Amino acid sequence: MKCIQPDYVQRFKCDGKLCRARCCRDWRIVVDDETYEKYCLLGDSEREKILSRLDWIEDEFEDVDVMVLKLREDGVCSFLRKDSLCGLQKKYGEDYLTAICQSFPRVTYKLDDETFEQSMTLTCPLAAELILLSTQPIQFVEVPEVSARAVVGFKHRLARSPEEFIATQLDAIKILQNRRLSLNQRLKNLCAKFSETPLPDVDFDLDGHSEMLVEIFDGTYGAGLSDKDKANLQKNYSSYRDDILRRVRGEFCYVLENYLVNEFFMRCYPSAFSEDDFHNCKIFVTSFRVLELAITLTVIAKVSAGLRVKVSDVTTLIYSVNDTLDHSRGGMDAILEFAKTSSAETFAALMLED
């Protein structure tokens, strides 16, 4: 067996005291069958205490009932202690954590019976800092075991062998880590790599870019913006984006590079979604442009308040945006719709910039 993973995975250490147990708040925590059986084998008194804190709910994504850990009224897992440690783990050990609790923030895909990929999601603040703040390019290593119980089968999604898929990913990541080029140039080269035909030679349409991003942003967050609100956002973004993004890319380019590399690997691009590789690239690049919009609007607000933008502001914003895309119903829908309906020419004009 082999598992390909970024080198940061082995360095990660969970500490709920540092992040206030972010993953134990507001998220649905599914209880897998194996863990439930362990609870049922406990003595009567202990078993009843645990089972009273479980509940059946309808999975809004899959339209089936799933067993979850109950949350308190404040949205916190009922097993979380005041010291931000898990009561289940403290009393019974890690084996009594649900598979997702034991595995998070690790994300593990099974490419075939002997080949796995493992990385970490940026929705964990500690993982985000470990991943994003390294000034050195992320390196990838092969390890002989998988240290997570929650594993997603991915073989059915691959149009190539696991070996070819891994090689394709790592070749793409080399493009994203080419520091001789700007981030815009890297993204353009990435799309060129996966396009079956040469990219359309069109000028970047700033007004169209701003209008489309605001529409996607509105759909992603369900903001229900009025036409006037959208027009104001478009105007502010178009007016300030070049200066702000130039500064952010200059000062925090390594953060944005690490974000792109981790997203590409962690979500299994270019096979993250159905359709072909180029379609996946459209989703990947558009998601990054949404992040750039959020960064620009945040910097505008900071500067208006007389505050300096720090690297912690950027990392906090990144895992906040990722949290929305990952855990909000329909969080990716607006991005997916744009990728589906836009031609190669429209996509190039609105999302690819020299």
Coordinates of N, CA, C and O in Angstrom, one line a residue, residues 51 114 146 305 349:
L51 N -25.8 7.0 24.0 CA -26.9 6.9 23.0 C -28.0 8.1 23.2 O -28.6 8.5 22.2
E114 N -4.7 -0.3 -3.3 CA -3.4 -0.1 -2.7 C -2.9 1.3 -2.8 O -1.8 1.6 -2.3
V146 N -2.1 4.6 6.0 CA -3.1 5.7 6.0 C -3.6 5.9 7.5 O -4.1 4.9 8.1
A305 N -11.0 51.5 7.6 CA -11.0 51.7 9.0 C -9.7 52.0 9.6 O -9.5 52.1 10.8
A349 N -12.2 35.2 -21.1 CA -12.3 36.6 -21.0 C -12.6 37.1 -19.6 O -12.2 38.2 -19.2

